[in-house]
Short mmCIF file of C-alpha atoms in Angstrom, two decimals:
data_model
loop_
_atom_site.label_atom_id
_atom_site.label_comp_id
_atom_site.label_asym_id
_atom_site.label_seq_id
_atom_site.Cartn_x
_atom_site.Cartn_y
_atom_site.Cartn_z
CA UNK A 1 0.00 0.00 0.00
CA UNK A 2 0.91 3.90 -0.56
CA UNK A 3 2.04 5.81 2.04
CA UNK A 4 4.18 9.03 3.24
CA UNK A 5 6.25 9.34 6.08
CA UNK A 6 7.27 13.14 7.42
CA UNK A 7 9.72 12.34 10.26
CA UNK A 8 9.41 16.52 11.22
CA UNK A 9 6.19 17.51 12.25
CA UNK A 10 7.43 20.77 13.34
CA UNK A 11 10.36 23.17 11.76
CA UNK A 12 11.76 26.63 12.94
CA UNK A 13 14.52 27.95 11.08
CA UNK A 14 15.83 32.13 10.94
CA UNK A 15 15.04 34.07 7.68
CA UNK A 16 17.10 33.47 5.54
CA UNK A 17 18.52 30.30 6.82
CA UNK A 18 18.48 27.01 4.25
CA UNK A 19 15.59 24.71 4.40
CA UNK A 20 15.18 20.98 3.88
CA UNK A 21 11.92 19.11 4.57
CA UNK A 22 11.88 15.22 4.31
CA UNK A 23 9.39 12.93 3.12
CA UNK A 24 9.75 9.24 2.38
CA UNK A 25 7.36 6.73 0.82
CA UNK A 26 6.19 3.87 -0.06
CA UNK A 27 5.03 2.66 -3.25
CA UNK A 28 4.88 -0.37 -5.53
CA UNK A 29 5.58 1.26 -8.53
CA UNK A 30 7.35 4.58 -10.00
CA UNK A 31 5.45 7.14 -7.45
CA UNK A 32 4.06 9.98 -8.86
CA UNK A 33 5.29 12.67 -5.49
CA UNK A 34 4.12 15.92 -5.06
CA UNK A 35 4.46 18.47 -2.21
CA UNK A 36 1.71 20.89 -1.44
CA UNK A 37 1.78 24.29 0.84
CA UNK A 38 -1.12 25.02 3.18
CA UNK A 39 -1.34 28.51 4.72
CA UNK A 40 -3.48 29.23 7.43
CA UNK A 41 -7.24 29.79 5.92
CA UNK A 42 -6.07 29.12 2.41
CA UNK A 43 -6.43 25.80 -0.02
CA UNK A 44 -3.50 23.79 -0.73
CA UNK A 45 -1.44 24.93 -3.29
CA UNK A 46 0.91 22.56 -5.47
CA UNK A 47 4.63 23.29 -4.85
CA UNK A 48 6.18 20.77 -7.81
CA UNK A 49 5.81 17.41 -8.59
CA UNK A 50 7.50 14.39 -9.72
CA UNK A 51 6.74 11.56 -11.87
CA UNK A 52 9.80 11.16 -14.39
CA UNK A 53 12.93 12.08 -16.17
CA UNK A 54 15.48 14.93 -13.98
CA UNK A 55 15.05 13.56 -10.17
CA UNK A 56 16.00 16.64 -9.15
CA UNK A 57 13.06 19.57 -9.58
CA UNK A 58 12.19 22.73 -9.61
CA UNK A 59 9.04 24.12 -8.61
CA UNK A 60 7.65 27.76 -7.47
CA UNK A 61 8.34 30.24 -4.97
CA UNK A 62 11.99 29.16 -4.99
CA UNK A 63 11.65 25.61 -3.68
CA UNK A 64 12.76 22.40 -4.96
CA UNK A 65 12.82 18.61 -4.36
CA UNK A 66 15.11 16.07 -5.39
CA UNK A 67 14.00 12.10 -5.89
CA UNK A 68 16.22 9.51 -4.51
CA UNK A 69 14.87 5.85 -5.73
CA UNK A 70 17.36 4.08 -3.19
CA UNK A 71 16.43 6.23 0.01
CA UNK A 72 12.62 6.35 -0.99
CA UNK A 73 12.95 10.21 -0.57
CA UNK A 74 11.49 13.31 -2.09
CA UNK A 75 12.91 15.76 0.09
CA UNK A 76 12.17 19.87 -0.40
CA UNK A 77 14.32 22.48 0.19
CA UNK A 78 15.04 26.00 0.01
CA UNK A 79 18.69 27.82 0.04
CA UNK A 80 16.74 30.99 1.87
CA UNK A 81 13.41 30.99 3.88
CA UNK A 82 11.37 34.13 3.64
CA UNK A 83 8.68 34.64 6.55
CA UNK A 84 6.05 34.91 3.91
CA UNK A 85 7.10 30.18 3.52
CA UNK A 86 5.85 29.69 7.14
CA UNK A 87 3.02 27.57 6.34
CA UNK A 88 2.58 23.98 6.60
CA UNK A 89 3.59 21.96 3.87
CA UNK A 90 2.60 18.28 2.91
CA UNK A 91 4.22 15.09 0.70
CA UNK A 92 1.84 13.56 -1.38
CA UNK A 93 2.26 9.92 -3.57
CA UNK A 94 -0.01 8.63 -5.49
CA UNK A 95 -2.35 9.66 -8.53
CA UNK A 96 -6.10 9.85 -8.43
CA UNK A 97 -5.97 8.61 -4.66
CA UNK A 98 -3.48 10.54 -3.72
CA UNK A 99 -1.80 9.79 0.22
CA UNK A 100 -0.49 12.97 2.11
CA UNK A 101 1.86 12.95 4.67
CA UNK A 102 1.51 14.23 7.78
CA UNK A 103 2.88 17.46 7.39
CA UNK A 104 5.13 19.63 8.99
CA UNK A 105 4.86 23.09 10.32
CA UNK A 106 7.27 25.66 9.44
CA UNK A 107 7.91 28.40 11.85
CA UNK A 108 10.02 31.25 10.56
CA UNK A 109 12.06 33.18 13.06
CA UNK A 110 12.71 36.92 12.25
CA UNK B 1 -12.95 30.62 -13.07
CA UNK B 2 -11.37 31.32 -10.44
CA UNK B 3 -10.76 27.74 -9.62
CA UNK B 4 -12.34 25.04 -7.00
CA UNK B 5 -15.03 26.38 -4.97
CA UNK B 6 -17.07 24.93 -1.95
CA UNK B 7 -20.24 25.65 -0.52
CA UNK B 8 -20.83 26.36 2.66
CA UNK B 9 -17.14 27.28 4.14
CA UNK B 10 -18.23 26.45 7.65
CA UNK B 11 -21.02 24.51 9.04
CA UNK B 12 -21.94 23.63 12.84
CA UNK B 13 -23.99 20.88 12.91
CA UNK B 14 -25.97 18.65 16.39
CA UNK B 15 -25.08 15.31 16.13
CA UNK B 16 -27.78 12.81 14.16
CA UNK B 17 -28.41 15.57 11.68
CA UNK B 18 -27.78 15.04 7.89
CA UNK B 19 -25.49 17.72 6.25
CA UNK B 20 -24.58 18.40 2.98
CA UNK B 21 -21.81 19.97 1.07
CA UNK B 22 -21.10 21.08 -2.57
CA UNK B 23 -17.86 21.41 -4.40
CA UNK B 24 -17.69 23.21 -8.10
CA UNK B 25 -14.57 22.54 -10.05
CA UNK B 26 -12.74 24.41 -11.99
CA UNK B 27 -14.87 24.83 -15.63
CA UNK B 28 -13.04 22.21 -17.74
CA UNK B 29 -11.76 19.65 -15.23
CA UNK B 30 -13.45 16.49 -15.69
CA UNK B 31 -11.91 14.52 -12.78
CA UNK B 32 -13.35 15.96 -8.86
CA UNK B 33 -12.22 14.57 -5.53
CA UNK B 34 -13.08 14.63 -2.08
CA UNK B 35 -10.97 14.54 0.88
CA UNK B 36 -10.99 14.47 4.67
CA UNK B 37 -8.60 16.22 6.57
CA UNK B 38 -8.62 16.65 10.47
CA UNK B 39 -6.34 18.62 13.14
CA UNK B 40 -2.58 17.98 13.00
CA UNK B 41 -2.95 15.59 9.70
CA UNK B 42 -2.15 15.43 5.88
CA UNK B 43 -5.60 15.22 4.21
CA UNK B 44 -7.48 11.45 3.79
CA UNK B 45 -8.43 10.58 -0.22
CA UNK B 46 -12.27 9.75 0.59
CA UNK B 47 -13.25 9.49 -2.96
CA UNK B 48 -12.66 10.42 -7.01
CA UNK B 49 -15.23 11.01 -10.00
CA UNK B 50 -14.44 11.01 -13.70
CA UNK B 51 -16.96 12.75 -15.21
CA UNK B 52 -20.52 11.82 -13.43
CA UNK B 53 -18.76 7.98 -13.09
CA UNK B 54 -17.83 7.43 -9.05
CA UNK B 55 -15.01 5.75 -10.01
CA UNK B 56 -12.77 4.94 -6.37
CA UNK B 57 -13.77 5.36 -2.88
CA UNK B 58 -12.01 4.54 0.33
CA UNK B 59 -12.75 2.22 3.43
CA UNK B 60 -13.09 5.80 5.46
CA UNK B 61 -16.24 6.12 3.42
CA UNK B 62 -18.43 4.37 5.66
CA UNK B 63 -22.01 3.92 4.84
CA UNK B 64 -23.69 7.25 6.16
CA UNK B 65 -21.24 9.44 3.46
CA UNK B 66 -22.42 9.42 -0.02
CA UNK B 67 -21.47 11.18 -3.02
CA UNK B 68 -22.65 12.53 -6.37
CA UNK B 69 -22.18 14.68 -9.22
CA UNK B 70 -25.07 14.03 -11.89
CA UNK B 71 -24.03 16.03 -14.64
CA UNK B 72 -19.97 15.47 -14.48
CA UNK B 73 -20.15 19.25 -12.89
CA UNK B 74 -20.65 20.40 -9.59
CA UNK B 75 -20.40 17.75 -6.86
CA UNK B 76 -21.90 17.13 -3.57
CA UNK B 77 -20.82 15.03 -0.58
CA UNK B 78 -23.90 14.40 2.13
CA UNK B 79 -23.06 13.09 5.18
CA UNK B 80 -25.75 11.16 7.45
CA UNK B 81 -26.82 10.90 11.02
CA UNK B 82 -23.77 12.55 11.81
CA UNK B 83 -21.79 12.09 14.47
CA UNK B 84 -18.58 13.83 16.82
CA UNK B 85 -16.18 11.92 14.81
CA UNK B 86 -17.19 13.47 11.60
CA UNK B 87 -15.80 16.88 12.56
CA UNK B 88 -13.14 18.03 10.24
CA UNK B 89 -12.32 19.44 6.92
CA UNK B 90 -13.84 18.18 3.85
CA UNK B 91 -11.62 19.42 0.66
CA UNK B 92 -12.48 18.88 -2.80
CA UNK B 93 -10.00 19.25 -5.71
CA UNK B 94 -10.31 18.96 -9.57
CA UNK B 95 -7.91 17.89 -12.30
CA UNK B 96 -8.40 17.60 -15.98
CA UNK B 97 -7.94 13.59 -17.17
CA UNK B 98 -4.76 12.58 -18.30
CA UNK B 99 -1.57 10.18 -16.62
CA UNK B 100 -0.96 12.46 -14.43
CA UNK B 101 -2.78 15.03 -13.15
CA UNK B 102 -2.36 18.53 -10.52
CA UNK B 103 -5.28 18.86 -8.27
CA UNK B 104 -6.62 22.25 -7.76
CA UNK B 105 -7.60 22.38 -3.88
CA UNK B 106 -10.96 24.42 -3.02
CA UNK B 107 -10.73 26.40 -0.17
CA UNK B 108 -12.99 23.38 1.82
CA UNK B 109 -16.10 23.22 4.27
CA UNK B 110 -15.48 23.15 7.98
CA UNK B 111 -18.13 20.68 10.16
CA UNK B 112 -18.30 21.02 13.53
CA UNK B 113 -20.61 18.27 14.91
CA UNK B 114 -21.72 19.34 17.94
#
C-alpha cells in the first residue's frame, strides 16, 4: 500500500537560513510525489511534482525537491526561507488517490 | 474561473443531523475529488469522480457518506446521522484527465458536529 512518512512535524529555522523538509514513501511502482503548501485559511497549493525524467526539480516560490529511488525520498528544500514560507507543507504519492503525509509546520524566526 | 469552490465554508452541525456539502470545479476539469482532513494531519483521499462515473472510494467512506455529481459538474458530498467523529475538513479538488494530473484544492467546508 501507498504511504508518506514526514519524520518533522514541526520546523523553525531564521530568515534566511536554508531549508530541507523530508518525506519518504512507499510505493509499488514509480510514485508519482508531489508536495503541497497550506497557509493558514487558504487551499493547498501545489509546490512541484514528480513523476519522471530529472530527479531533481524545480518548482515555485523558490523551492525544490530532489528524488532519490534508493532512500525512498522526495525531500524539499530551500537555500533561503522568507517569513512569507511559514506555512505547513505536505508530501503527497499517489495519482487519483493521492496519500499525504503528515505534514510539517514551518515556523520562521525573524 | 477562479478555480475550485465549496459551498458552505463552515457549518456547525448537532449530532444525528444530515449535512450536505457542494464542491464546483474548476470549468473544464473532468476529474473531482473529495478529501478528509482533520487537526494535526495530511488530508485522507475519501473518494474520485471522472466525469458523473464514481469511479474509487475509500474504506473511510463508511455507509452514512455518499457522493454525487449528476451532470460530471458540480459535486456534492452528504453526510448522514452525523456524528462527533465526523468533525473536520472536507476538501475537494479537480484535475483535468490525463496520466498524471495537478489537483486544484478548493478552499474546503469546515463541520463542527456538535
Amino acid at each position: 500500500a501507498q504511504s508518506v512518512t514526514q519524520p518533522d512535524i514541526h520546523i523553525t529555522v531564521s530568515e534566511g537560513a536554508s531549508l530541507e523538509l523530508r518525506c519518504n514513501y512507499s510505493y509499488g511502482a514509480t510514485p508519482y510525489l508531489f508536495w503541497y503548501v497550506q497557509s493558514p485559511g487558504q487551499g493547498l497549493q501545489l509546490l512541484l511534482k514528480y513523476f519522471s525524467g530529472d530527479t531533481l526539480v524545480q518548482g515555485i516560490k523558490g523551492f525544490e525537491a530532489e528524488f532519490k529511488r534508493s532512500q525512498s525520498s522526495f525531500n524539499l528544500r530551500k537555500p533561503s526561507v522568507h517569513w512569507s514560507d511559514a506555512a505547513e507543507y505536505f508530501c503527497a504519492v499517489g495519482n487519483n488517490d493521492m496519500r499525504f503525509g503528515a505534514g510539517t509546520r514551518l515556523t520562521v524566526k525573524p | 474561473d477562479t478555480g475550485v469552490s465549496q459551498d458552505p465554508r463552515h457549518k456547525i452541525t448537532k449530532r444525528g443531523q444530515n449535512v450536505t456539502f457542494r464542491c464546483d470545479p474548476i470549468s473544464e476539469h473532468n476529474r473531482l475529488y473529495w478529501y478528509r482532513q482533520t487537526l494535526g494531519q495530511g488530508p485522507e483521499f475519501l473518494t474520485y469522480f471522472q466525469n458523473e462515473a464514481q469511479l474509487e472510494k475509500s474504506r473511510l467512506l463508511s455507509d452514512r457518506f455518499s457522493a454525487e455529481r449528476p451532470k460530471g459538474s458540480f459535486s456534492t458530498l452528504e453526510i448522514q446521522r452525523t456524528e462527533q467523529g465526523d468533525s473536520a475538513m472536507y476538501l475537494c479538488a479537480s484535475s483535468l484527465d490525463r496520466g498524471w494530473n495537478e489537483q486544484f484544492f478548493g478552499p474546503g467546508t469546515r463541520l463542527t458536529v456538535l
